[in-house]
């Protein structure tokens, strides 16, 4: 379990163990995130990780820059801050 801080709004959300991905955790709090595939192929959910660490559930196939994450295929490792 960890806390997700959304940088743009300053909101703080809890990421529970039952959430299979960061995207699922965000959706459970009614945070709209653009996505298409949910499997790391398209890169639509790409966002910037400003603080903390994530664990990759699967290696993303979409191109991502250093510091970017795909919420559909990772989970928060403790507290994180993201660009949403």
PDB file of C-alpha atoms in Angstrom:
ATOM      1  CA  UNK A   1       0.000   0.000   0.000  1.00  0.00           C
ATOM      2  CA  UNK A   2       1.202   3.490  -0.777  1.00  0.00           C
ATOM      3  CA  UNK A   3       0.044   7.037  -1.279  1.00  0.00           C
ATOM      4  CA  UNK A   4      -0.238   8.515  -4.762  1.00  0.00           C
ATOM      5  CA  UNK A   5       0.162  12.276  -5.045  1.00  0.00           C
ATOM      6  CA  UNK A   6      -1.228  13.866  -8.203  1.00  0.00           C
ATOM      7  CA  UNK A   7       1.069  16.778  -8.939  1.00  0.00           C
ATOM      8  CA  UNK A   8      -1.348  18.923 -10.972  1.00  0.00           C
ATOM      9  CA  UNK A   9      -4.212  18.855  -8.480  1.00  0.00           C
ATOM     10  CA  UNK A  10      -2.312  18.110  -5.268  1.00  0.00           C
ATOM     11  CA  UNK A  11      -4.735  15.266  -4.518  1.00  0.00           C
ATOM     12  CA  UNK A  12      -3.572  12.322  -2.400  1.00  0.00           C
ATOM     13  CA  UNK A  13      -4.953   8.841  -3.080  1.00  0.00           C
ATOM     14  CA  UNK A  14      -4.344   5.462  -1.490  1.00  0.00           C
ATOM     15  CA  UNK A  15      -3.110   2.607  -3.620  1.00  0.00           C
ATOM     16  CA  UNK A  16      -4.343  -0.627  -2.063  1.00  0.00           C
ATOM     17  CA  UNK A  17      -2.902  -4.118  -2.493  1.00  0.00           C
ATOM     18  CA  UNK A  18      -6.075  -5.242  -4.291  1.00  0.00           C
ATOM     19  CA  UNK A  19      -5.393  -2.873  -7.205  1.00  0.00           C
ATOM     20  CA  UNK A  20      -3.705  -4.921  -9.942  1.00  0.00           C
ATOM     21  CA  UNK A  21      -2.039  -1.821 -11.454  1.00  0.00           C
ATOM     22  CA  UNK A  22      -1.538   1.884 -10.901  1.00  0.00           C
ATOM     23  CA  UNK A  23      -4.179   2.513 -13.578  1.00  0.00           C
ATOM     24  CA  UNK A  24      -6.700   0.412 -11.622  1.00  0.00           C
ATOM     25  CA  UNK A  25      -5.876   2.343  -8.438  1.00  0.00           C
ATOM     26  CA  UNK A  26      -6.433   5.676 -10.215  1.00  0.00           C
ATOM     27  CA  UNK A  27      -9.709   4.464 -11.725  1.00  0.00           C
ATOM     28  CA  UNK A  28     -10.938   3.284  -8.324  1.00  0.00           C
ATOM     29  CA  UNK A  29     -10.646   6.922  -7.185  1.00  0.00           C
ATOM     30  CA  UNK A  30     -12.506   8.152 -10.307  1.00  0.00           C
ATOM     31  CA  UNK A  31      -9.364   9.709 -11.830  1.00  0.00           C
ATOM     32  CA  UNK A  32      -9.730   9.794 -15.621  1.00  0.00           C
ATOM     33  CA  UNK A  33      -6.652   8.425 -17.368  1.00  0.00           C
ATOM     34  CA  UNK A  34      -6.485   8.015 -21.121  1.00  0.00           C
ATOM     35  CA  UNK A  35      -5.678   4.439 -22.109  1.00  0.00           C
ATOM     36  CA  UNK A  36      -6.351   2.022 -24.929  1.00  0.00           C
ATOM     37  CA  UNK A  37      -4.641  -1.308 -24.398  1.00  0.00           C
ATOM     38  CA  UNK A  38      -3.973  -1.777 -20.636  1.00  0.00           C
ATOM     39  CA  UNK A  39      -0.936  -3.896 -21.531  1.00  0.00           C
ATOM     40  CA  UNK A  40       1.898  -1.454 -22.233  1.00  0.00           C
ATOM     41  CA  UNK A  41       1.616  -1.561 -26.032  1.00  0.00           C
ATOM     42  CA  UNK A  42       0.106   1.795 -26.965  1.00  0.00           C
ATOM     43  CA  UNK A  43       1.617   4.243 -24.470  1.00  0.00           C
ATOM     44  CA  UNK A  44      -1.630   6.242 -24.180  1.00  0.00           C
ATOM     45  CA  UNK A  45      -1.501   6.286 -20.377  1.00  0.00           C
ATOM     46  CA  UNK A  46       2.096   7.584 -20.270  1.00  0.00           C
ATOM     47  CA  UNK A  47       2.791   9.992 -17.414  1.00  0.00           C
ATOM     48  CA  UNK A  48       5.813  11.380 -15.569  1.00  0.00           C
ATOM     49  CA  UNK A  49       6.968   9.883 -12.269  1.00  0.00           C
ATOM     50  CA  UNK A  50       8.265  12.791 -10.158  1.00  0.00           C
ATOM     51  CA  UNK A  51       9.007  10.965  -6.920  1.00  0.00           C
ATOM     52  CA  UNK A  52       9.106   7.395  -5.667  1.00  0.00           C
ATOM     53  CA  UNK A  53       9.410   4.114  -7.477  1.00  0.00           C
ATOM     54  CA  UNK A  54       7.189   1.706  -9.373  1.00  0.00           C
ATOM     55  CA  UNK A  55       7.424  -2.006 -10.012  1.00  0.00           C
ATOM     56  CA  UNK A  56       6.793  -3.113 -13.577  1.00  0.00           C
ATOM     57  CA  UNK A  57       4.221  -5.896 -13.887  1.00  0.00           C
ATOM     58  CA  UNK A  58       5.261  -6.432 -17.497  1.00  0.00           C
ATOM     59  CA  UNK A  59       7.970  -4.751 -19.541  1.00  0.00           C
ATOM     60  CA  UNK A  60       6.279  -1.972 -21.549  1.00  0.00           C
ATOM     61  CA  UNK A  61       6.521  -2.299 -25.312  1.00  0.00           C
ATOM     62  CA  UNK A  62       5.607   1.340 -25.945  1.00  0.00           C
ATOM     63  CA  UNK A  63       8.545   3.738 -26.090  1.00  0.00           C
ATOM     64  CA  UNK A  64       8.942   5.689 -22.856  1.00  0.00           C
ATOM     65  CA  UNK A  65      11.490   8.318 -21.898  1.00  0.00           C
ATOM     66  CA  UNK A  66      13.501   8.034 -18.671  1.00  0.00           C
ATOM     67  CA  UNK A  67      11.231   9.208 -15.854  1.00  0.00           C
ATOM     68  CA  UNK A  68       8.034   8.202 -17.668  1.00  0.00           C
ATOM     69  CA  UNK A  69       5.780   5.358 -16.550  1.00  0.00           C
ATOM     70  CA  UNK A  70       2.784   3.536 -17.982  1.00  0.00           C
ATOM     71  CA  UNK A  71       0.209   3.202 -15.167  1.00  0.00           C
ATOM     72  CA  UNK A  72      -1.416   0.255 -16.971  1.00  0.00           C
ATOM     73  CA  UNK A  73       1.569  -2.021 -16.399  1.00  0.00           C
ATOM     74  CA  UNK A  74       3.123  -0.899 -13.112  1.00  0.00           C
ATOM     75  CA  UNK A  75       2.327  -0.621  -9.417  1.00  0.00           C
ATOM     76  CA  UNK A  76       3.437   1.936  -6.866  1.00  0.00           C
ATOM     77  CA  UNK A  77       6.299   0.837  -4.663  1.00  0.00           C
ATOM     78  CA  UNK A  78       5.422   2.877  -1.587  1.00  0.00           C
ATOM     79  CA  UNK A  79       4.552   6.573  -1.936  1.00  0.00           C
ATOM     80  CA  UNK A  80       4.814   8.158  -5.381  1.00  0.00           C
ATOM     81  CA  UNK A  81       4.124  11.494  -7.077  1.00  0.00           C
ATOM     82  CA  UNK A  82       2.955  11.531 -10.685  1.00  0.00           C
ATOM     83  CA  UNK A  83       2.130  14.187 -13.295  1.00  0.00           C
ATOM     84  CA  UNK A  84      -1.666  13.997 -13.324  1.00  0.00           C
TER      85      UNK A  84
END
